[in-house]
Every structure is written in C-alpha cells, then in structure tokens.
C-alpha cells in the first residue's frame, strides 16, 4: 500500500471523527480505511488510534505521527501547486482559523464573498479560543489579534487599533463602589475569560510612572467563552475585560459602560498569518489578496466606532 495515500486516509479519519466518515469522504469502504491505518501502524510499529464503535482517540504516538502526517501532506500539496505555477487556478480546500466572535462577525462575511468569487475553492473555518499550531494542525491562514511572537510565519497586517476595555452594567455599578483607577477593581466581582487574564489584569503605568500596574484578583466567574462573559456582565454579575468590538453594541444600547479609559493598554494589531511557503499556493495567495483589504476596511470601521463609544 502507498504510504502517502495511507497518511491521507489516517488524517481524513481524524478530521471526520470515524473510519466510516473517512470512507465516505474518500469514497472507500470502512474495511479499506481500516486496512490503511493498520498498514501505518505496522509500518511505525506502534498503535496510532484507540478505536471504539463510536469514536477514535489518538494514542501518544499517534498524536506525534498525526502532526507529522499533516506537515507531509501540506508540503506535498504545496510542491504540486508550485510546480503548476501560474497555470494553476485557486482550488481545493482552504483551512482557516479565527477567534469565535471576530471569525463569525468580521471574517465570515468575507469568506462568503470569497467563495462566490472562487467557486473551485472550499473553506474549512475553525473558530478557536486558542492559538492553533498552523503547521501541525494543517491550517493555511489564521486571523490573530495581538502582538506576534518571533516566528517563521508570514504576517499580513489588517488592523491596528483593537483595544482591551473594562466594562460593567449600569445596574452593577449603581450597587458597588466607584471604579476610578485599576486598583479599585480588587473590591469588585470579576468575570474573566481564560484568555484575557485568569486572575491578573495588567494596565499601563500611572501618569508619570514607569512600572506597569498589575491588578490581582480572585474571579467570581471564569469562562472560556467571550459571549458568556459578555452576557454575565450585561446581566450585572460583575466587571469584565474584552475587546472593543466585543462590547460596542452593548455600550451603544446602554447595557454596558466602559470604565478606566485613561488606563487602557495600547491598541493591539491584527494580522493574517500563514506558514512560510504557503503564499505560493494559489488558493492561499488568492485568499490573502482578497481578504486583507476587506479586513482592513472592517477593522478601520470598528476602530472609528470604538473611538465614539461613551465612557463612564
């Protein structure tokens, strides 16, 4: 059996969550899928998958091998498309990732327009509250908010004025001490998210100072969803910290107030990231060229709206 083809079957089984799903995707029988995975396990001398009638679970060796398989398959696709050069029109499945809200509200309409413009391309959009490993997880492009670590990724800047703001509902503020400086937050009920600071929020130095102000707290509620934190804040459960575009609508309708505007951290940039070499793949290049100007326009509009939001 061809090892590369067996790798494709293995990765398809992981993506579909079952041997039957992989068979349907690839037009193979479940038995053929099972034989391909057994071939790989025999080749590497280790069990890759723990299989039950309802689910698949990677073994420890399988986790490492799956990441390597994805890299190999991406590299092969890239090599084929680069060899075709200008004769190759954008085609195939483009895998994207973005944070849930920015992915749903900002990126998703752009993807819909891209699909209309490029009918030979399909899109797999992963909405994640974490930074995925693009190479190991087989992702072509990521939308990222925040400072970028040094890496071999290609970064295309599409925005630069996303701010982190402190918000609370008027009815909560009416019943609790005033919040005039970051240190006042220790007296309050904090609703936080796992990716916005579990028990510490950092603010710029006080006027005339040089040391950043860290506020440590014991959160009343920790959630791994921006929407859940937003809903709890609107419900008067406490103070939370989110991005301006998360809270803009609720600030405009009066459900939330922005606090501590004079203590906001510097704005964060927004980038599209793609692994080195992927920009030569027609579907990736086409998406970057299509999405970047539209994202710049969207984030410029959001920045203007954020500047017009009311303060407490």
PDB file of C-alpha atoms in Angstrom:
ATOM      1  CA  UNK A   1       0.000   0.000   0.000  1.00  0.00           C
ATOM      2  CA  UNK A   2       1.209   3.527  -0.770  1.00  0.00           C
ATOM      3  CA  UNK A   3       2.307   5.194   2.482  1.00  0.00           C
ATOM      4  CA  UNK A   4       1.300   8.721   1.386  1.00  0.00           C
ATOM      5  CA  UNK A   5      -2.180   7.540   0.485  1.00  0.00           C
ATOM      6  CA  UNK A   6      -2.412   5.744   3.846  1.00  0.00           C
ATOM      7  CA  UNK A   7      -1.457   9.015   5.549  1.00  0.00           C
ATOM      8  CA  UNK A   8      -4.310  10.744   3.714  1.00  0.00           C
ATOM      9  CA  UNK A   9      -6.720   8.105   4.967  1.00  0.00           C
ATOM     10  CA  UNK A  10      -5.372   8.448   8.525  1.00  0.00           C
ATOM     11  CA  UNK A  11      -5.760  12.240   8.540  1.00  0.00           C
ATOM     12  CA  UNK A  12      -9.240  12.002   6.993  1.00  0.00           C
ATOM     13  CA  UNK A  13     -10.296   9.595   9.766  1.00  0.00           C
ATOM     14  CA  UNK A  14      -9.122  12.119  12.357  1.00  0.00           C
ATOM     15  CA  UNK A  15     -10.856  15.025  10.653  1.00  0.00           C
ATOM     16  CA  UNK A  16     -14.126  13.123  10.187  1.00  0.00           C
ATOM     17  CA  UNK A  17     -14.010  11.503  13.625  1.00  0.00           C
ATOM     18  CA  UNK A  18     -14.629   7.956  12.398  1.00  0.00           C
ATOM     19  CA  UNK A  19     -13.474   5.319   9.947  1.00  0.00           C
ATOM     20  CA  UNK A  20     -16.877   5.399   8.264  1.00  0.00           C
ATOM     21  CA  UNK A  21     -16.662   9.171   7.884  1.00  0.00           C
ATOM     22  CA  UNK A  22     -13.234   8.881   6.297  1.00  0.00           C
ATOM     23  CA  UNK A  23     -14.594   6.247   3.941  1.00  0.00           C
ATOM     24  CA  UNK A  24     -17.466   8.493   2.848  1.00  0.00           C
ATOM     25  CA  UNK A  25     -15.118  11.442   2.334  1.00  0.00           C
ATOM     26  CA  UNK A  26     -12.612   9.442   0.291  1.00  0.00           C
ATOM     27  CA  UNK A  27     -15.020   7.083  -1.452  1.00  0.00           C
ATOM     28  CA  UNK A  28     -13.594   3.996   0.267  1.00  0.00           C
ATOM     29  CA  UNK A  29     -15.137   1.191   2.263  1.00  0.00           C
ATOM     30  CA  UNK A  30     -14.657   1.142   6.062  1.00  0.00           C
ATOM     31  CA  UNK A  31     -12.607  -2.009   5.605  1.00  0.00           C
ATOM     32  CA  UNK A  32     -10.239  -0.228   3.206  1.00  0.00           C
ATOM     33  CA  UNK A  33      -9.864   2.628   5.669  1.00  0.00           C
ATOM     34  CA  UNK A  34      -9.133   0.178   8.469  1.00  0.00           C
ATOM     35  CA  UNK A  35      -6.511  -1.583   6.327  1.00  0.00           C
ATOM     36  CA  UNK A  36      -4.769   1.713   5.554  1.00  0.00           C
ATOM     37  CA  UNK A  37      -4.480   2.604   9.236  1.00  0.00           C
ATOM     38  CA  UNK A  38      -3.323  -0.932  10.106  1.00  0.00           C
ATOM     39  CA  UNK A  39      -0.679  -0.563   7.369  1.00  0.00           C
ATOM     40  CA  UNK A  40       0.644   2.615   9.009  1.00  0.00           C
ATOM     41  CA  UNK A  41       0.594   1.082  12.477  1.00  0.00           C
ATOM     42  CA  UNK A  42       2.523  -1.904  11.193  1.00  0.00           C
ATOM     43  CA  UNK A  43       4.993   0.415   9.452  1.00  0.00           C
ATOM     44  CA  UNK A  44       5.732   2.531  12.550  1.00  0.00           C
ATOM     45  CA  UNK A  45       5.453  -0.376  14.962  1.00  0.00           C
ATOM     46  CA  UNK A  46       3.013   1.348  17.305  1.00  0.00           C
ATOM     47  CA  UNK A  47      -0.728   1.744  17.796  1.00  0.00           C
ATOM     48  CA  UNK A  48      -1.824   5.117  16.404  1.00  0.00           C
ATOM     49  CA  UNK A  49      -5.531   5.067  17.219  1.00  0.00           C
ATOM     50  CA  UNK A  50      -7.625   3.718  20.076  1.00  0.00           C
ATOM     51  CA  UNK A  51     -10.788   2.690  18.217  1.00  0.00           C
ATOM     52  CA  UNK A  52     -14.272   2.013  19.555  1.00  0.00           C
ATOM     53  CA  UNK A  53     -17.544   1.586  17.705  1.00  0.00           C
ATOM     54  CA  UNK A  54     -18.368   5.266  18.313  1.00  0.00           C
ATOM     55  CA  UNK A  55     -15.129   7.205  18.465  1.00  0.00           C
ATOM     56  CA  UNK A  56     -11.457   7.469  17.626  1.00  0.00           C
ATOM     57  CA  UNK A  57      -8.780   8.626  20.048  1.00  0.00           C
ATOM     58  CA  UNK A  58      -5.143   9.194  19.213  1.00  0.00           C
ATOM     59  CA  UNK A  59      -2.520   7.330  21.170  1.00  0.00           C
ATOM     60  CA  UNK A  60       0.507   9.260  22.406  1.00  0.00           C
ATOM     61  CA  UNK A  61       2.495   8.011  19.401  1.00  0.00           C
ATOM     62  CA  UNK A  62      -0.488   8.794  17.180  1.00  0.00           C
ATOM     63  CA  UNK A  63      -0.534  12.448  18.249  1.00  0.00           C
ATOM     64  CA  UNK A  64       3.071  12.923  17.135  1.00  0.00           C
ATOM     65  CA  UNK A  65       2.559  10.923  13.961  1.00  0.00           C
ATOM     66  CA  UNK A  66      -0.628  12.817  13.019  1.00  0.00           C
ATOM     67  CA  UNK A  67       1.204  16.158  13.248  1.00  0.00           C
ATOM     68  CA  UNK A  68       3.988  14.797  11.036  1.00  0.00           C
ATOM     69  CA  UNK A  69       1.471  13.425   8.511  1.00  0.00           C
ATOM     70  CA  UNK A  70      -0.256  16.791   8.226  1.00  0.00           C
ATOM     71  CA  UNK A  71       3.070  18.504   7.557  1.00  0.00           C
ATOM     72  CA  UNK A  72       3.991  15.956   4.900  1.00  0.00           C
ATOM     73  CA  UNK A  73       0.633  16.254   3.125  1.00  0.00           C
ATOM     74  CA  UNK A  74       0.707  20.060   3.186  1.00  0.00           C
ATOM     75  CA  UNK A  75       4.253  20.072   1.804  1.00  0.00           C
ATOM     76  CA  UNK A  76       3.277  17.688  -0.992  1.00  0.00           C
ATOM     77  CA  UNK A  77       0.259  19.788  -1.972  1.00  0.00           C
ATOM     78  CA  UNK A  78       2.411  22.908  -1.895  1.00  0.00           C
ATOM     79  CA  UNK A  79       5.057  21.289  -4.098  1.00  0.00           C
ATOM     80  CA  UNK A  80       2.463  20.183  -6.649  1.00  0.00           C
ATOM     81  CA  UNK A  81       0.842  23.608  -6.835  1.00  0.00           C
ATOM     82  CA  UNK A  82       4.144  25.485  -7.043  1.00  0.00           C
ATOM     83  CA  UNK A  83       5.187  23.200  -9.908  1.00  0.00           C
ATOM     84  CA  UNK A  84       1.982  24.099 -11.740  1.00  0.00           C
ATOM     85  CA  UNK A  85       2.793  27.772 -11.208  1.00  0.00           C
ATOM     86  CA  UNK A  86       0.633  30.333 -12.976  1.00  0.00           C
ATOM     87  CA  UNK A  87      -1.276  27.594 -14.808  1.00  0.00           C
ATOM     88  CA  UNK A  88      -2.943  26.583 -11.552  1.00  0.00           C
ATOM     89  CA  UNK A  89      -6.114  28.431 -10.595  1.00  0.00           C
ATOM     90  CA  UNK A  90      -7.135  28.560  -6.919  1.00  0.00           C
ATOM     91  CA  UNK A  91      -8.793  25.276  -5.999  1.00  0.00           C
ATOM     92  CA  UNK A  92      -9.095  22.782  -3.181  1.00  0.00           C
ATOM     93  CA  UNK A  93      -9.971  23.194   0.490  1.00  0.00           C
ATOM     94  CA  UNK A  94      -8.647  26.235   2.336  1.00  0.00           C
ATOM     95  CA  UNK A  95      -8.426  25.774   6.121  1.00  0.00           C
ATOM     96  CA  UNK A  96      -8.743  28.957   8.191  1.00  0.00           C
ATOM     97  CA  UNK A  97      -8.859  29.705  11.902  1.00  0.00           C
ATOM     98  CA  UNK A  98     -10.024  32.752  13.860  1.00  0.00           C
ATOM     99  CA  UNK A  99     -11.310  33.669  17.329  1.00  0.00           C
ATOM    100  CA  UNK A 100     -15.042  32.920  17.582  1.00  0.00           C
ATOM    101  CA  UNK A 101     -16.555  36.414  17.533  1.00  0.00           C
ATOM    102  CA  UNK A 102     -14.182  38.023  15.044  1.00  0.00           C
ATOM    103  CA  UNK A 103     -14.474  34.887  12.945  1.00  0.00           C
ATOM    104  CA  UNK A 104     -18.268  34.920  12.963  1.00  0.00           C
ATOM    105  CA  UNK A 105     -18.920  38.640  12.674  1.00  0.00           C
ATOM    106  CA  UNK A 106     -15.935  40.021  10.742  1.00  0.00           C
ATOM    107  CA  UNK A 107     -14.263  37.215   8.799  1.00  0.00           C
ATOM    108  CA  UNK A 108     -17.277  35.087   7.909  1.00  0.00           C
ATOM    109  CA  UNK A 109     -18.948  37.599   5.519  1.00  0.00           C
ATOM    110  CA  UNK A 110     -15.604  37.996   3.733  1.00  0.00           C
ATOM    111  CA  UNK A 111     -15.339  34.219   3.383  1.00  0.00           C
ATOM    112  CA  UNK A 112     -18.827  34.094   1.855  1.00  0.00           C
ATOM    113  CA  UNK A 113     -17.791  36.691  -0.732  1.00  0.00           C
ATOM    114  CA  UNK A 114     -14.551  34.797  -1.398  1.00  0.00           C
ATOM    115  CA  UNK A 115     -16.473  31.581  -2.049  1.00  0.00           C
ATOM    116  CA  UNK A 116     -18.642  33.402  -4.579  1.00  0.00           C
ATOM    117  CA  UNK A 117     -15.534  34.745  -6.322  1.00  0.00           C
ATOM    118  CA  UNK A 118     -13.661  31.402  -6.323  1.00  0.00           C
ATOM    119  CA  UNK A 119     -16.129  28.552  -6.928  1.00  0.00           C
ATOM    120  CA  UNK A 120     -13.353  25.923  -7.122  1.00  0.00           C
ATOM    121  CA  UNK A 121     -12.274  26.622  -3.519  1.00  0.00           C
ATOM    122  CA  UNK A 122     -13.952  25.218  -0.403  1.00  0.00           C
ATOM    123  CA  UNK A 123     -13.306  26.628   3.088  1.00  0.00           C
ATOM    124  CA  UNK A 124     -12.961  24.885   6.440  1.00  0.00           C
ATOM    125  CA  UNK A 125     -13.262  27.574   9.146  1.00  0.00           C
ATOM    126  CA  UNK A 126     -12.158  26.672  12.688  1.00  0.00           C
ATOM    127  CA  UNK A 127     -13.362  29.111  15.369  1.00  0.00           C
ATOM    128  CA  UNK A 128     -10.976  28.640  18.282  1.00  0.00           C
ATOM    129  CA  UNK A 129     -10.330  30.430  21.583  1.00  0.00           C
ATOM    130  CA  UNK A 130      -6.682  29.379  21.352  1.00  0.00           C
ATOM    131  CA  UNK A 131      -3.728  29.877  19.046  1.00  0.00           C
ATOM    132  CA  UNK A 132      -3.576  26.802  16.848  1.00  0.00           C
ATOM    133  CA  UNK A 133      -0.271  25.453  15.562  1.00  0.00           C
ATOM    134  CA  UNK A 134      -0.759  26.157  11.869  1.00  0.00           C
ATOM    135  CA  UNK A 135       1.794  23.674  10.596  1.00  0.00           C
ATOM    136  CA  UNK A 136       0.940  20.754  12.885  1.00  0.00           C
ATOM    137  CA  UNK A 137      -2.821  21.234  12.504  1.00  0.00           C
ATOM    138  CA  UNK A 138      -2.751  21.703   8.735  1.00  0.00           C
ATOM    139  CA  UNK A 139      -4.123  25.268   8.788  1.00  0.00           C
ATOM    140  CA  UNK A 140      -3.475  27.587   5.853  1.00  0.00           C
ATOM    141  CA  UNK A 141      -4.316  31.008   7.329  1.00  0.00           C
ATOM    142  CA  UNK A 142      -5.085  32.350  10.819  1.00  0.00           C
ATOM    143  CA  UNK A 143      -6.653  35.636  11.881  1.00  0.00           C
ATOM    144  CA  UNK A 144      -4.808  36.755  15.026  1.00  0.00           C
ATOM    145  CA  UNK A 145      -5.408  39.689  17.370  1.00  0.00           C
ATOM    146  CA  UNK A 146      -2.382  40.698  19.467  1.00  0.00           C
ATOM    147  CA  UNK A 147       1.371  41.071  19.347  1.00  0.00           C
ATOM    148  CA  UNK A 148       3.081  38.328  17.384  1.00  0.00           C
ATOM    149  CA  UNK A 149       5.997  36.299  18.743  1.00  0.00           C
ATOM    150  CA  UNK A 150       9.055  35.966  16.555  1.00  0.00           C
ATOM    151  CA  UNK A 151       8.349  33.116  14.177  1.00  0.00           C
ATOM    152  CA  UNK A 152       8.799  31.886  10.641  1.00  0.00           C
ATOM    153  CA  UNK A 153       5.207  32.779   9.795  1.00  0.00           C
ATOM    154  CA  UNK A 154       4.297  35.268   7.083  1.00  0.00           C
ATOM    155  CA  UNK A 155       2.222  38.061   8.649  1.00  0.00           C
ATOM    156  CA  UNK A 156      -0.072  40.453   6.762  1.00  0.00           C
ATOM    157  CA  UNK A 157      -1.287  43.308   8.953  1.00  0.00           C
ATOM    158  CA  UNK A 158      -5.002  44.013   8.560  1.00  0.00           C
ATOM    159  CA  UNK A 159      -5.755  46.177  11.607  1.00  0.00           C
ATOM    160  CA  UNK A 160      -4.033  48.052  14.385  1.00  0.00           C
ATOM    161  CA  UNK A 161      -6.498  49.621  16.786  1.00  0.00           C
ATOM    162  CA  UNK A 162      -8.194  46.842  18.750  1.00  0.00           C
ATOM    163  CA  UNK A 163      -8.373  47.865  22.401  1.00  0.00           C
ATOM    164  CA  UNK A 164      -8.970  45.924  25.602  1.00  0.00           C
ATOM    165  CA  UNK A 165     -11.574  47.675  27.720  1.00  0.00           C
ATOM    166  CA  UNK A 166     -13.111  47.248  31.171  1.00  0.00           C
ATOM    167  CA  UNK A 167     -16.914  47.157  31.178  1.00  0.00           C
ATOM    168  CA  UNK A 168     -19.783  46.653  33.595  1.00  0.00           C
ATOM    169  CA  UNK A 169     -23.558  47.065  33.549  1.00  0.00           C
ATOM    170  CA  UNK A 170     -25.036  50.298  34.946  1.00  0.00           C
ATOM    171  CA  UNK A 171     -27.114  48.353  37.464  1.00  0.00           C
ATOM    172  CA  UNK A 172     -23.976  46.648  38.782  1.00  0.00           C
ATOM    173  CA  UNK A 173     -22.132  49.978  39.037  1.00  0.00           C
ATOM    174  CA  UNK A 174     -25.058  51.579  40.868  1.00  0.00           C
ATOM    175  CA  UNK A 175     -24.743  48.995  43.667  1.00  0.00           C
ATOM    176  CA  UNK A 176     -20.957  48.898  44.078  1.00  0.00           C
ATOM    177  CA  UNK A 177     -18.054  51.278  44.853  1.00  0.00           C
ATOM    178  CA  UNK A 178     -16.869  53.563  42.070  1.00  0.00           C
ATOM    179  CA  UNK A 179     -14.015  52.402  39.836  1.00  0.00           C
ATOM    180  CA  UNK A 180     -11.687  55.350  39.329  1.00  0.00           C
ATOM    181  CA  UNK A 181      -8.342  53.583  38.942  1.00  0.00           C
ATOM    182  CA  UNK A 182      -7.245  49.996  38.219  1.00  0.00           C
ATOM    183  CA  UNK A 183      -6.572  49.215  41.876  1.00  0.00           C
ATOM    184  CA  UNK A 184     -10.257  49.747  42.671  1.00  0.00           C
ATOM    185  CA  UNK A 185     -11.061  46.530  40.807  1.00  0.00           C
ATOM    186  CA  UNK A 186      -9.937  44.403  43.763  1.00  0.00           C
ATOM    187  CA  UNK A 187     -13.132  45.474  45.568  1.00  0.00           C
ATOM    188  CA  UNK A 188     -15.332  44.140  42.768  1.00  0.00           C
ATOM    189  CA  UNK A 189     -16.789  40.948  41.378  1.00  0.00           C
ATOM    190  CA  UNK A 190     -14.714  39.985  38.353  1.00  0.00           C
ATOM    191  CA  UNK A 191     -15.968  37.998  35.383  1.00  0.00           C
ATOM    192  CA  UNK A 192     -12.980  36.874  33.355  1.00  0.00           C
ATOM    193  CA  UNK A 193     -12.090  34.597  30.487  1.00  0.00           C
ATOM    194  CA  UNK A 194      -9.270  32.116  30.367  1.00  0.00           C
ATOM    195  CA  UNK A 195      -7.508  34.029  27.572  1.00  0.00           C
ATOM    196  CA  UNK A 196      -7.965  37.588  28.925  1.00  0.00           C
ATOM    197  CA  UNK A 197      -6.227  37.009  32.251  1.00  0.00           C
ATOM    198  CA  UNK A 198      -7.376  34.341  34.684  1.00  0.00           C
ATOM    199  CA  UNK A 199      -6.507  36.193  37.903  1.00  0.00           C
ATOM    200  CA  UNK A 200      -4.464  39.238  36.841  1.00  0.00           C
ATOM    201  CA  UNK A 201      -5.095  42.222  34.574  1.00  0.00           C
ATOM    202  CA  UNK A 202      -2.172  44.455  33.588  1.00  0.00           C
ATOM    203  CA  UNK A 203      -2.543  48.177  32.919  1.00  0.00           C
ATOM    204  CA  UNK A 204      -0.053  50.810  31.709  1.00  0.00           C
ATOM    205  CA  UNK A 205       1.932  52.786  34.304  1.00  0.00           C
ATOM    206  CA  UNK A 206       0.181  55.581  36.161  1.00  0.00           C
ATOM    207  CA  UNK A 207       0.797  59.090  34.760  1.00  0.00           C
ATOM    208  CA  UNK A 208       4.416  59.968  35.480  1.00  0.00           C
ATOM    209  CA  UNK A 209       5.269  56.373  36.400  1.00  0.00           C
ATOM    210  CA  UNK A 210       7.321  53.736  34.640  1.00  0.00           C
ATOM    211  CA  UNK A 211       6.032  50.465  36.120  1.00  0.00           C
ATOM    212  CA  UNK A 212       3.015  48.673  34.708  1.00  0.00           C
ATOM    213  CA  UNK A 213       0.150  48.224  37.144  1.00  0.00           C
ATOM    214  CA  UNK A 214      -0.868  44.613  37.784  1.00  0.00           C
ATOM    215  CA  UNK A 215      -4.211  44.053  39.453  1.00  0.00           C
ATOM    216  CA  UNK A 216      -4.535  40.626  41.086  1.00  0.00           C
ATOM    217  CA  UNK A 217      -7.998  39.322  41.899  1.00  0.00           C
ATOM    218  CA  UNK A 218      -9.954  36.209  42.760  1.00  0.00           C
ATOM    219  CA  UNK A 219     -12.521  35.960  39.948  1.00  0.00           C
ATOM    220  CA  UNK A 220     -16.156  35.374  40.778  1.00  0.00           C
ATOM    221  CA  UNK A 221     -16.709  33.716  37.406  1.00  0.00           C
ATOM    222  CA  UNK A 222     -14.225  32.270  34.886  1.00  0.00           C
ATOM    223  CA  UNK A 223     -15.465  31.182  31.461  1.00  0.00           C
ATOM    224  CA  UNK A 224     -13.750  30.094  28.266  1.00  0.00           C
ATOM    225  CA  UNK A 225     -16.238  31.977  26.079  1.00  0.00           C
ATOM    226  CA  UNK A 226     -16.291  35.684  25.272  1.00  0.00           C
ATOM    227  CA  UNK A 227     -20.036  35.536  24.671  1.00  0.00           C
ATOM    228  CA  UNK A 228     -20.614  34.032  28.128  1.00  0.00           C
ATOM    229  CA  UNK A 229     -18.501  36.703  29.825  1.00  0.00           C
ATOM    230  CA  UNK A 230     -20.341  39.410  27.888  1.00  0.00           C
ATOM    231  CA  UNK A 231     -23.752  38.001  28.835  1.00  0.00           C
ATOM    232  CA  UNK A 232     -22.812  37.795  32.530  1.00  0.00           C
ATOM    233  CA  UNK A 233     -21.571  41.388  32.526  1.00  0.00           C
ATOM    234  CA  UNK A 234     -24.785  42.601  30.845  1.00  0.00           C
ATOM    235  CA  UNK A 235     -26.733  40.646  33.471  1.00  0.00           C
ATOM    236  CA  UNK A 236     -24.997  42.638  36.208  1.00  0.00           C
ATOM    237  CA  UNK A 237     -22.844  39.809  37.550  1.00  0.00           C
ATOM    238  CA  UNK A 238     -19.629  41.828  37.624  1.00  0.00           C
ATOM    239  CA  UNK A 239     -16.858  43.636  35.760  1.00  0.00           C
ATOM    240  CA  UNK A 240     -15.164  42.082  32.741  1.00  0.00           C
ATOM    241  CA  UNK A 241     -12.442  42.877  30.206  1.00  0.00           C
ATOM    242  CA  UNK A 242     -12.991  42.340  26.497  1.00  0.00           C
ATOM    243  CA  UNK A 243     -12.088  43.828  23.113  1.00  0.00           C
ATOM    244  CA  UNK A 244     -13.873  46.942  21.895  1.00  0.00           C
ATOM    245  CA  UNK A 245     -15.598  45.122  19.056  1.00  0.00           C
ATOM    246  CA  UNK A 246     -16.970  42.562  21.547  1.00  0.00           C
ATOM    247  CA  UNK A 247     -18.767  45.214  23.591  1.00  0.00           C
ATOM    248  CA  UNK A 248     -19.530  48.001  21.079  1.00  0.00           C
ATOM    249  CA  UNK A 249     -23.194  47.122  20.515  1.00  0.00           C
ATOM    250  CA  UNK A 250     -23.911  46.748  24.241  1.00  0.00           C
ATOM    251  CA  UNK A 251     -22.197  50.049  25.038  1.00  0.00           C
ATOM    252  CA  UNK A 252     -24.218  51.837  22.360  1.00  0.00           C
ATOM    253  CA  UNK A 253     -27.540  50.489  23.690  1.00  0.00           C
ATOM    254  CA  UNK A 254     -26.609  51.352  27.279  1.00  0.00           C
ATOM    255  CA  UNK A 255     -26.353  47.770  28.574  1.00  0.00           C
ATOM    256  CA  UNK A 256     -22.682  48.289  29.464  1.00  0.00           C
ATOM    257  CA  UNK A 257     -20.421  51.191  30.343  1.00  0.00           C
ATOM    258  CA  UNK A 258     -16.711  51.407  29.564  1.00  0.00           C
ATOM    259  CA  UNK A 259     -14.534  52.158  32.610  1.00  0.00           C
ATOM    260  CA  UNK A 260     -10.948  53.314  33.107  1.00  0.00           C
ATOM    261  CA  UNK A 261     -10.496  54.698  29.597  1.00  0.00           C
ATOM    262  CA  UNK A 262      -7.458  56.663  30.748  1.00  0.00           C
ATOM    263  CA  UNK A 263      -5.818  53.391  31.823  1.00  0.00           C
ATOM    264  CA  UNK A 264      -6.352  51.365  28.642  1.00  0.00           C
ATOM    265  CA  UNK A 265      -3.382  49.385  27.310  1.00  0.00           C
ATOM    266  CA  UNK A 266      -2.046  50.299  23.864  1.00  0.00           C
ATOM    267  CA  UNK A 267      -4.094  49.080  20.891  1.00  0.00           C
ATOM    268  CA  UNK A 268      -3.329  45.627  19.542  1.00  0.00           C
ATOM    269  CA  UNK A 269      -2.540  44.795  15.912  1.00  0.00           C
ATOM    270  CA  UNK A 270      -4.479  42.289  13.828  1.00  0.00           C
ATOM    271  CA  UNK A 271      -2.762  40.020  11.302  1.00  0.00           C
ATOM    272  CA  UNK A 272      -3.414  37.240   8.866  1.00  0.00           C
ATOM    273  CA  UNK A 273      -0.766  34.555   9.430  1.00  0.00           C
ATOM    274  CA  UNK A 274       0.310  31.782   7.089  1.00  0.00           C
ATOM    275  CA  UNK A 275       3.252  29.371   7.204  1.00  0.00           C
ATOM    276  CA  UNK A 276       6.330  30.178   5.147  1.00  0.00           C
ATOM    277  CA  UNK A 277       5.928  28.981   1.580  1.00  0.00           C
ATOM    278  CA  UNK A 278       2.125  28.791   1.664  1.00  0.00           C
ATOM    279  CA  UNK A 279       1.749  32.158  -0.070  1.00  0.00           C
ATOM    280  CA  UNK A 280       2.892  30.426  -3.275  1.00  0.00           C
ATOM    281  CA  UNK A 281      -0.175  28.139  -3.139  1.00  0.00           C
ATOM    282  CA  UNK A 282      -2.844  29.721  -5.392  1.00  0.00           C
ATOM    283  CA  UNK A 283      -5.790  29.272  -3.000  1.00  0.00           C
ATOM    284  CA  UNK A 284      -3.810  30.841  -0.127  1.00  0.00           C
ATOM    285  CA  UNK A 285      -2.476  33.715  -2.223  1.00  0.00           C
ATOM    286  CA  UNK A 286      -5.945  34.387  -3.591  1.00  0.00           C
ATOM    287  CA  UNK A 287      -7.461  34.481  -0.103  1.00  0.00           C
ATOM    288  CA  UNK A 288      -4.791  36.803   1.301  1.00  0.00           C
ATOM    289  CA  UNK A 289      -5.190  39.203  -1.622  1.00  0.00           C
ATOM    290  CA  UNK A 290      -8.991  39.068  -1.360  1.00  0.00           C
ATOM    291  CA  UNK A 291      -9.399  39.217   2.420  1.00  0.00           C
ATOM    292  CA  UNK A 292      -6.669  41.644   3.512  1.00  0.00           C
ATOM    293  CA  UNK A 293      -8.164  44.887   2.084  1.00  0.00           C
ATOM    294  CA  UNK A 294     -11.651  43.927   3.246  1.00  0.00           C
ATOM    295  CA  UNK A 295     -10.414  43.154   6.758  1.00  0.00           C
ATOM    296  CA  UNK A 296      -8.524  46.475   6.865  1.00  0.00           C
ATOM    297  CA  UNK A 297     -11.741  48.291   5.984  1.00  0.00           C
ATOM    298  CA  UNK A 298     -13.721  46.335   8.589  1.00  0.00           C
ATOM    299  CA  UNK A 299     -11.228  46.953  11.407  1.00  0.00           C
ATOM    300  CA  UNK A 300     -10.896  50.632  10.433  1.00  0.00           C
ATOM    301  CA  UNK A 301     -14.670  50.968  10.784  1.00  0.00           C
ATOM    302  CA  UNK A 302     -14.615  49.177  14.138  1.00  0.00           C
ATOM    303  CA  UNK A 303     -11.791  51.430  15.355  1.00  0.00           C
ATOM    304  CA  UNK A 304     -13.791  54.527  14.429  1.00  0.00           C
ATOM    305  CA  UNK A 305     -16.829  53.149  16.243  1.00  0.00           C
ATOM    306  CA  UNK A 306     -14.722  52.317  19.301  1.00  0.00           C
ATOM    307  CA  UNK A 307     -13.423  55.880  19.464  1.00  0.00           C
ATOM    308  CA  UNK A 308     -17.010  57.129  19.515  1.00  0.00           C
ATOM    309  CA  UNK A 309     -18.153  54.834  22.345  1.00  0.00           C
ATOM    310  CA  UNK A 310     -19.293  56.512  25.514  1.00  0.00           C
ATOM    311  CA  UNK A 311     -17.358  56.472  28.784  1.00  0.00           C
ATOM    312  CA  UNK A 312     -18.470  56.061  32.373  1.00  0.00           C
TER     313      UNK A 312
END
